[in-house]
Amino acid sequence: MTSGESPAGNGSAPGAVVLPKRFHTKVEVRWSDMDAFQHINHARMVTLLEEARIPWLFDDRPTSGLRSGCVMVDLHVRYRGQLRHEDTPLDVAMWIERMRAVDFTIGYEVRANGVAPDAPPAIIASTQLAAFDIDTQRLRRLTAIEREYLSQWKAD
């Protein structure tokens, strides 16, 4: 799995599409992710979204503290096209749609391997995550460091 930032677009070429800042990662589709209709099963797509979030939020990031306390509050997945095993690795683009004191919402666009980043995505999704204190079993406020990191990925 590789990851990185999408170009913010410097507008150097006339008519160039300027894309907002996104975190991109590649997620491999396993044969077991397919259903009887030969496309990625819904439950497996939710798992692939989770696998995409890990390098962005948890792997040596200012938000890595969420590893010990983060809960899923809401999830929406909209299918605009089919994705199959041969579309691997999937390109998953992520950004922050909304951030509040204790939670934040991540937007996702999922495209088949090799599809242009400005092409319509096959999957559009969002997940709302909340910071959680395991010891007290209560929501906790995002730290200043977590907020600063997440803010740089905020949609305009």
N, CA and C of each residue as an Amber inpcrd file, in Angstrom:
protein
   468
   0.8520000  -1.1630000   0.0000000   0.0000000   0.0000000   0.0000000
   0.9030000   1.2320000   0.0000000   0.6990000   2.1050000  -0.9390000
   1.4460000   3.3590000  -0.9760000   0.4830000   4.4960000  -0.7380000
   1.0350000   5.6160000  -0.3090000   0.1500000   6.7320000  -0.0340000
   0.8540000   8.0380000  -0.2720000   0.0690000   9.0960000  -0.3530000
   0.6270000  10.4220000  -0.5260000  -0.4480000  11.4480000  -0.7310000
   0.0050000  12.6720000  -0.8830000  -0.9180000  13.7830000  -1.0850000
  -1.2020000  13.9420000  -2.5630000  -2.3960000  14.3760000  -2.8790000
  -2.7030000  14.7120000  -4.2560000  -2.1530000  16.1010000  -4.5270000
  -1.8410000  16.3710000  -5.7930000  -1.3750000  17.7150000  -6.0870000
  -2.4670000  18.7240000  -5.8070000  -2.0810000  19.8280000  -5.2280000
  -3.0570000  20.8740000  -4.9470000  -3.4170000  21.6110000  -6.2170000
  -2.6490000  21.3890000  -7.2500000  -2.9230000  22.0380000  -8.5310000
  -2.4030000  23.4450000  -8.5280000  -1.4020000  23.6990000  -9.3580000
  -0.8320000  25.0410000  -9.3720000  -1.3490000  25.8730000 -10.5320000
  -2.2430000  25.2840000 -11.3390000  -2.8410000  26.0390000 -12.4340000
  -1.8420000  26.4220000 -13.5130000  -0.7220000  25.7020000 -13.6160000
   0.3190000  26.0720000 -14.5650000  -0.0990000  25.8490000 -16.0170000
  -0.9430000  24.8900000 -16.2730000  -1.3790000  24.6170000 -17.6350000
  -2.7580000  25.2240000 -17.8550000  -2.9470000  25.9170000 -18.9810000
  -4.2780000  26.4740000 -19.2590000  -5.3250000  25.3640000 -19.3000000
  -6.4380000  25.5780000 -18.6460000  -7.5150000  24.5970000 -18.6410000
  -7.2640000  23.4280000 -17.7090000  -6.1660000  23.4680000 -16.9420000
  -5.8630000  22.3760000 -16.0210000  -6.9130000  22.3290000 -14.9240000
  -7.2400000  21.1120000 -14.5130000  -8.1850000  20.9250000 -13.4260000
  -7.4220000  21.0730000 -12.1150000  -7.8790000  21.9480000 -11.2460000
  -7.2560000  22.1440000  -9.9460000  -8.0460000  21.3300000  -8.9310000
  -7.3900000  20.3190000  -8.3610000  -8.0440000  19.4480000  -7.3970000
  -7.7240000  19.9040000  -5.9790000  -8.6810000  19.7970000  -5.0850000
  -8.3950000  20.1410000  -3.6840000  -7.4210000  19.1300000  -3.0880000
  -6.7950000  19.4900000  -1.9800000  -5.8300000  18.6120000  -1.3280000
  -6.5540000  17.3820000  -0.7990000  -6.0360000  16.2300000  -1.1630000
  -6.5840000  14.9440000  -0.7390000  -5.4310000  14.0470000  -0.3180000
  -5.6980000  13.1450000   0.5980000  -4.7430000  12.0910000   0.9090000
  -5.1160000  10.9100000   0.0410000  -4.1590000  10.4270000  -0.7440000
  -4.3980000   9.2770000  -1.6170000  -3.6280000   8.0810000  -1.1020000
  -4.2670000   6.9330000  -1.1600000  -3.5860000   5.6880000  -0.8470000
  -4.1190000   4.6090000  -1.7800000  -3.3100000   3.6120000  -1.9990000
  -3.7050000   2.4660000  -2.8170000  -4.0860000   1.3260000  -1.8900000
  -5.1950000   0.6720000  -2.1840000  -5.6660000  -0.4550000  -1.3880000
  -5.8440000  -1.6450000  -2.3260000  -5.2090000  -2.7390000  -1.9550000
  -5.2920000  -3.9610000  -2.7590000  -6.6230000  -4.6720000  -2.5280000
  -7.2430000  -5.1110000  -3.6140000  -8.4730000  -5.8940000  -3.5400000
  -8.0790000  -7.3650000  -3.4860000  -8.6180000  -8.0780000  -2.5150000
  -8.3700000  -9.5120000  -2.3900000  -9.4490000 -10.2770000  -3.1610000
  -9.1270000 -11.4610000  -3.5850000 -10.1040000 -12.2820000  -4.3000000
 -11.3310000 -12.4990000  -3.4210000 -11.1360000 -12.6220000  -2.1160000
 -12.2490000 -12.8550000  -1.1900000 -13.1400000 -11.6250000  -1.0100000
 -12.7220000 -10.4730000  -1.5440000 -13.5440000  -9.2630000  -1.4620000
 -14.6820000  -9.2820000  -2.4880000 -14.6370000 -10.2060000  -3.4130000
 -15.6330000 -10.2790000  -4.4810000 -16.8620000 -11.0630000  -4.0340000
 -18.0100000 -10.7130000  -4.6120000 -19.2220000 -11.4790000  -4.3330000
 -19.5880000 -12.3220000  -5.5600000 -20.7380000 -12.9430000  -5.5240000
 -21.1570000 -13.8280000  -6.6180000 -21.3290000 -13.0890000  -7.9420000
 -21.5070000 -11.7760000  -7.8950000 -21.6850000 -10.9880000  -9.1140000
 -20.3650000 -10.4240000  -9.6300000 -19.2540000 -10.8460000  -8.9930000
 -17.9020000 -10.4750000  -9.3930000 -17.5520000  -9.0160000  -9.1750000
 -18.2730000  -8.3550000  -8.2680000 -17.8370000  -7.0230000  -7.8610000
 -17.6110000  -7.0300000  -6.3490000 -16.9890000  -5.9630000  -5.8570000
 -16.6170000  -5.9310000  -4.4530000 -17.8750000  -5.8660000  -3.5840000
 -17.9530000  -6.7700000  -2.6400000 -19.0610000  -6.8760000  -1.7080000
 -19.1150000  -5.6350000  -0.8240000 -20.3110000  -5.2030000  -0.4480000
 -20.4810000  -3.9900000   0.3570000 -19.6930000  -4.0520000   1.6730000
 -19.8230000  -5.1270000   2.4210000 -19.1130000  -5.2390000   3.7020000
 -17.6090000  -5.1700000   3.4830000 -17.1290000  -5.7530000   2.4070000
 -15.6950000  -5.7110000   2.1030000 -15.2690000  -4.3030000   1.6980000
 -16.1520000  -3.5550000   1.0380000 -15.8210000  -2.1750000   0.6740000
 -15.6410000  -1.3340000   1.9360000 -16.4760000  -1.5580000   2.9300000
 -16.3380000  -0.8430000   4.1920000 -14.9780000  -1.1660000   4.8220000
 -14.5620000  -2.4170000   4.7470000 -13.2420000  -2.8070000   5.2570000
 -12.1260000  -2.1470000   4.4580000 -12.2630000  -2.0580000   3.1520000
 -11.2430000  -1.4000000   2.3220000 -11.1330000   0.0850000   2.6720000
 -12.2560000   0.7320000   2.9730000 -12.2210000   2.1300000   3.4190000
 -11.4530000   2.2470000   4.7320000 -11.6870000   1.3030000   5.6340000
 -10.9620000   1.2940000   6.9010000  -9.4590000   1.1290000   6.6530000
  -9.0920000   0.2170000   5.7700000  -7.6840000  -0.0020000   5.4510000
  -7.0470000   1.2480000   4.8440000  -7.8220000   2.0330000   4.1320000
  -7.3040000   3.2820000   3.5470000  -7.0650000   4.3350000   4.6260000
  -7.9270000   4.3690000   5.6460000  -7.7860000   5.3610000   6.7260000
  -6.5330000   5.1530000   7.5660000  -6.1110000   3.9290000   7.7360000
  -5.0170000   3.6010000   8.6610000  -3.7360000   4.3620000   8.3490000
  -3.2110000   4.3490000   7.1110000  -1.9550000   5.0830000   6.8720000
  -2.1180000   6.5990000   6.9870000  -3.3180000   7.0890000   6.7910000
  -3.5540000   8.5330000   6.8540000  -3.6670000   9.0410000   8.2830000
  -4.3360000   8.2840000   9.1410000  -4.6110000   8.7650000  10.4880000
  -3.7770000   8.1180000  11.5870000  -3.3350000   6.8820000  11.3960000
  -2.7670000   6.1350000  12.5080000  -1.2750000   5.8260000  12.3900000
  -0.7190000   5.7940000  11.2090000   0.6860000   5.4180000  11.0360000
   1.6020000   6.6190000  11.2030000   2.1650000   6.7820000  12.3800000
   3.1430000   7.8340000  12.6560000   2.6460000   9.2120000  12.2150000
   1.4490000   9.5470000  12.6480000   0.8140000  10.8300000  12.3360000
   0.4650000  11.5520000  13.6370000   0.2120000  12.8450000  13.5790000
  -0.2360000  13.5630000  14.7820000  -1.5500000  13.0090000  15.3530000
  -2.2900000  12.2700000  14.5470000  -3.5530000  11.6760000  14.9880000
  -3.3920000  10.2250000  15.4330000  -2.1490000   9.7470000  15.5540000
  -1.9410000   8.3370000  15.9030000  -2.5110000   7.9920000  17.2880000
  -2.7220000   8.9920000  18.1500000  -3.3480000   8.7470000  19.4540000
  -4.7690000   8.2290000  19.3340000  -5.3980000   8.4400000  18.1820000
  -6.7520000   7.9340000  17.9720000  -6.7700000   6.4050000  17.8860000
  -5.6080000   5.7910000  17.6620000  -5.5380000   4.3180000  17.6270000
  -6.0650000   3.7140000  18.9210000  -5.8180000   4.3980000  20.0330000
  -6.2340000   3.8430000  21.3190000  -7.6290000   4.3010000  21.7310000
  -8.2850000   5.0620000  20.9060000  -9.6310000   5.4920000  21.2430000
 -10.2870000   6.2910000  20.1380000 -11.0050000   5.5890000  19.3010000
 -11.7320000   6.2290000  18.1980000 -12.9110000   5.3250000  17.8650000
 -14.1010000   5.8920000  17.7630000 -15.2780000   5.0840000  17.4510000
 -15.9700000   5.6040000  16.1980000 -16.5570000   4.6790000  15.4670000
 -17.3290000   5.0110000  14.2810000 -18.7140000   5.4640000  14.7270000
 -19.1160000   6.6440000  14.2710000 -20.4100000   7.2050000  14.6370000
 -21.4180000   7.0360000  13.5060000 -20.9430000   7.1850000  12.2610000
 -21.8500000   7.1450000  11.1180000 -21.0730000   6.7050000   9.8840000
 -21.7570000   6.0660000   8.9580000 -21.1380000   5.5690000   7.7250000
 -22.1430000   5.6430000   6.5830000 -21.7070000   6.1980000   5.4660000
 -22.5280000   6.2290000   4.2480000 -21.6500000   5.8000000   3.0790000
 -22.1780000   4.9090000   2.2450000 -21.4640000   4.4650000   1.0440000
 -22.4440000   4.5420000  -0.1250000 -22.0560000   5.2840000  -1.1560000
 -22.8730000   5.3870000  -2.3740000 -22.0970000   4.7750000  -3.5360000
 -22.7560000   3.9130000  -4.2630000 -22.1340000   3.2250000  -5.3890000
 -22.5450000   3.9010000  -6.6830000 -21.5600000   4.4040000  -7.4020000
 -21.7940000   5.0710000  -8.6830000 -21.3440000   4.2110000  -9.8530000
 -20.6340000   3.1480000  -9.5390000 -20.1360000   2.2230000 -10.5540000
 -19.6140000   0.9740000  -9.8700000 -19.3420000  -0.0470000 -10.6400000
 -18.8410000  -1.3000000 -10.0860000 -17.3210000  -1.2780000 -10.0140000
 -16.8040000  -1.9240000  -9.0090000 -15.3660000  -2.1640000  -8.9040000
 -15.1690000  -3.6580000  -8.7890000 -14.1660000  -4.1390000  -9.5110000
 -13.9050000  -5.5780000  -9.5560000 -12.4700000  -5.8680000  -9.1390000
 -12.1650000  -7.1420000  -9.0140000 -10.8140000  -7.5440000  -8.6100000
  -9.7630000  -6.9950000  -9.5580000 -10.0330000  -6.9750000 -10.8430000
  -9.0430000  -6.4860000 -11.8220000  -8.8050000  -4.9760000 -11.7270000
  -9.5850000  -4.2700000 -10.9450000  -9.3950000  -2.8300000 -10.7500000
  -8.3700000  -2.5050000  -9.6680000  -7.7700000  -3.5290000  -9.0800000
  -6.8160000  -3.3410000  -8.0020000  -5.4760000  -2.8300000  -8.5050000
  -4.7410000  -2.0700000  -7.7120000  -5.1310000  -1.5240000  -6.4200000
  -6.0520000  -0.3210000  -6.6070000  -7.0290000  -0.2140000  -5.7420000
  -7.9510000   0.9100000  -5.8000000  -7.2590000   2.1770000  -5.3140000
  -7.6090000   3.3070000  -5.9220000  -7.1180000   4.6030000  -5.4560000
  -8.2000000   5.1850000  -4.5580000  -7.8450000   5.4310000  -3.2990000
  -8.7930000   6.0060000  -2.3440000  -8.2960000   7.3980000  -1.9740000
  -9.1170000   8.4020000  -2.2660000  -8.8160000   9.7870000  -1.9020000
  -9.6660000  10.1350000  -0.6840000  -9.0360000  10.8020000   0.2960000
  -9.7390000  11.1440000   1.5390000  -9.4560000  12.5890000   1.9270000
 -10.4190000  13.2000000   2.6100000 -10.2890000  14.5610000   3.1050000
 -11.2460000  14.7260000   4.2810000 -11.1360000  15.8350000   4.9760000
 -12.0230000  16.1280000   6.1050000 -13.1780000  16.9870000   5.6020000
 -14.3840000  16.4770000   5.7320000 -15.5740000  17.2290000   5.3450000
 -16.0200000  18.1790000   6.4540000 -15.9090000  17.7100000   7.7140000
 -16.3780000  18.5020000   8.8420000 -15.5820000  18.0910000  10.0760000
 -15.3050000  19.0840000  10.9220000 -14.6090000  18.7980000  12.1640000
 -15.2860000  19.5710000  13.2820000 -15.5270000  18.8770000  14.3810000
 -16.1090000  19.4970000  15.5640000 -15.2190000  19.1830000  16.7660000
 -15.6610000  19.5120000  17.9540000 -14.8290000  19.3690000  19.1590000
 -14.3940000  17.9270000  19.4160000 -15.2920000  16.9670000  19.2210000
 -14.9670000  15.5800000  19.5500000 -14.9880000  14.6420000  18.3400000
 -15.4530000  15.1280000  17.2010000 -15.5620000  14.2360000  16.0510000
 -15.2160000  14.9350000  14.7520000 -15.0680000  14.1200000  13.7140000
 -14.7820000  14.6310000  12.3820000 -15.3540000  13.6610000  11.3550000
 -15.6730000  14.2020000  10.1960000 -16.2350000  13.4060000   9.1120000
 -15.2510000  13.3690000   7.9580000 -14.9810000  12.1670000   7.4860000
 -14.0570000  11.9480000   6.3780000 -14.8650000  11.7100000   5.1140000
 -14.4940000  12.3850000   4.0340000 -15.0630000  12.1190000   2.7280000
 -14.1200000  11.2010000   1.9570000 -14.6780000  10.3370000   1.1320000
 -13.8950000   9.3820000   0.3400000 -14.3610000   9.3990000  -1.1100000
 -13.4350000   9.1940000  -2.0050000 -13.7250000   8.8640000  -3.3940000
 -12.8440000   7.6810000  -3.7430000 -13.4500000   6.6500000  -4.3260000
 -12.7140000   5.4380000  -4.6750000 -12.7980000   5.2480000  -6.1820000
 -11.6180000   5.0540000  -6.7780000 -11.5230000   4.8470000  -8.2270000
 -10.7070000   3.5990000  -8.5180000 -10.9700000   3.0160000  -9.6720000
 -10.1790000   1.8720000 -10.1280000  -8.7500000   2.3210000 -10.4030000
  -7.8380000   1.3960000 -10.3520000  -6.4470000   1.6710000 -10.6570000
  -6.3130000   2.2870000 -12.0540000  -5.5460000   3.3440000 -12.1430000
  -5.2660000   3.9690000 -13.4280000  -6.2790000   4.9940000 -13.8930000
  -7.3660000   5.1610000 -13.1640000  -8.3830000   6.1520000 -13.5390000
  -7.9020000   7.5300000 -13.0840000  -8.1040000   8.5370000 -13.9250000
  -7.6700000   9.8990000 -13.6060000  -8.3340000  10.3880000 -12.3180000
  -7.5870000  11.1570000 -11.4870000  -8.1430000  11.6300000 -10.2200000
  -9.3380000  12.5630000 -10.3690000  -9.5230000  13.1460000 -11.5600000
 -10.6740000  14.0300000 -11.7530000 -11.8300000  13.3160000 -12.4640000
 -11.6740000  12.0150000 -12.7300000 -12.7520000  11.2220000 -13.3250000
 -13.7920000  10.9110000 -12.2490000 -15.0330000  10.6800000 -12.6420000
 -16.0580000  10.3590000 -11.6350000 -15.6630000   9.1160000 -10.8330000
 -15.8130000   9.1660000  -9.5130000 -15.4580000   8.0000000  -8.6930000
 -16.5190000   6.9100000  -8.7790000 -16.1050000   5.6740000  -8.5520000
 -17.0430000   4.5570000  -8.5050000 -17.7590000   4.5160000  -7.1570000
 -17.0620000   4.9590000  -6.1140000 -17.6220000   4.9500000  -4.7650000
 -17.4470000   6.3320000  -4.1470000 -18.4900000   6.8440000  -3.5310000
 -18.4300000   8.0690000  -2.7360000 -18.8970000   7.6610000  -1.3370000
 -18.0980000   7.9950000  -0.3350000 -18.4490000   7.5570000   1.0150000
 -18.1060000   8.6360000   2.0330000 -18.6260000   8.4590000   3.2320000
 -18.2380000   9.3100000   4.3540000 -18.3290000   8.4850000   5.6290000
 -17.4270000   8.7920000   6.5510000 -17.4670000   8.1870000   7.8690000
 -17.2900000   9.2860000   8.9010000 -18.0760000   9.2310000   9.9550000
 -17.9240000  10.1580000  11.0650000 -17.2550000   9.3820000  12.1910000
 -16.1160000   9.8860000  12.6540000 -15.3520000   9.2540000  13.7220000
 -15.3030000  10.1860000  14.9180000 -15.3350000   9.6220000  16.1090000
 -15.2520000  10.4210000  17.3300000 -14.0950000   9.9350000  18.1830000
 -13.3790000  10.8860000  18.7780000 -12.3090000  10.5590000  19.7080000
 -12.9620000  10.0100000  20.9750000 -12.3560000   8.9580000  21.5150000
 -12.9710000   8.2470000  22.6340000 -11.9170000   7.8910000  23.6640000
 -12.2420000   8.0980000  24.9400000 -11.3430000   7.7370000  26.0320000
 -11.7830000   6.3690000  26.5520000 -10.9600000   5.3630000  26.3060000
 -11.3040000   3.9940000  26.6930000 -11.4530000   3.8660000  28.2080000
 -10.5750000   4.5280000  28.9650000 -10.6070000   4.4010000  30.4290000
 -11.8980000   4.9390000  31.0430000 -12.3460000   6.0850000  30.5740000
 -13.5600000   6.6820000  31.1440000 -14.8270000   6.2730000  30.3900000
 -14.6340000   5.6460000  29.2140000 -15.7640000   5.2530000  28.3670000
 -16.6100000   6.4500000  27.9650000 -15.9110000   7.5470000  27.6430000
 -16.5770000   8.7790000  27.2170000 -15.8590000   9.3620000  26.0060000
 -16.6270000  10.1520000  25.2570000 -15.9950000  10.9030000  24.1820000
 -14.9940000  11.8730000  24.7850000 -13.9600000  12.1970000  24.0230000
 -12.9880000  13.1920000  24.4600000 -12.8180000  14.2230000  23.3610000
 -12.3280000  15.3750000  23.7280000 -12.0540000  16.4190000  22.7350000
 -10.8280000  16.0490000  21.9180000 -10.8630000  16.4280000  20.6470000
  -9.6650000  16.2920000  19.8240000  -8.5980000  17.2220000  20.3950000
  -7.3470000  16.7670000  20.4190000  -6.2700000  17.6110000  20.9140000
  -5.9500000  18.6850000  19.8850000  -5.2310000  19.7060000  20.3080000
  -4.8240000  20.7840000  19.3930000  -3.9840000  20.2280000  18.2500000
  -3.1140000  19.2760000  18.5460000  -2.2590000  18.6790000  17.5090000
  -3.1050000  17.8920000  16.5120000  -4.0750000  17.1310000  17.0160000
  -4.9670000  16.3720000  16.1290000  -5.7630000  17.3240000  15.2430000
  -6.3030000  18.3860000  15.8330000  -7.1000000  19.3640000  15.0740000
  -6.2560000  20.0360000  13.9910000  -5.0300000  20.3830000  14.3350000
  -4.1460000  21.0460000  13.3640000  -3.8680000  20.1310000  12.1750000
  -3.5670000  18.8660000  12.4530000  -3.2970000  17.9180000  11.3640000
  -4.5430000  17.7190000  10.4950000  -5.6790000  17.4920000  11.1270000
  -6.9140000  17.2670000  10.3750000  -7.3230000  18.5040000   9.5780000
  -7.0720000  19.6830000  10.1230000  -7.4590000  20.9370000   9.4480000
  -6.7810000  21.1080000   8.0960000  -5.5770000  20.6020000   7.9570000
  -4.8890000  20.7630000   6.6790000  -5.5450000  19.9580000   5.5520000
  -6.4110000  19.0230000   5.9110000  -7.1220000  18.2140000   4.9270000
  -8.5830000  18.6340000   4.7860000  -8.9440000  19.7380000   5.3960000
 -10.3290000  20.2090000   5.4030000 -10.7380000  20.6970000   4.0180000
 -11.9240000  20.2790000   3.5850000 -12.4890000  20.7620000   2.3230000
 -12.8280000  22.2410000   2.4590000 -12.5880000  22.9820000   1.4250000
 -12.9060000  24.4220000   1.4520000 -14.3790000  24.6870000   1.2880000
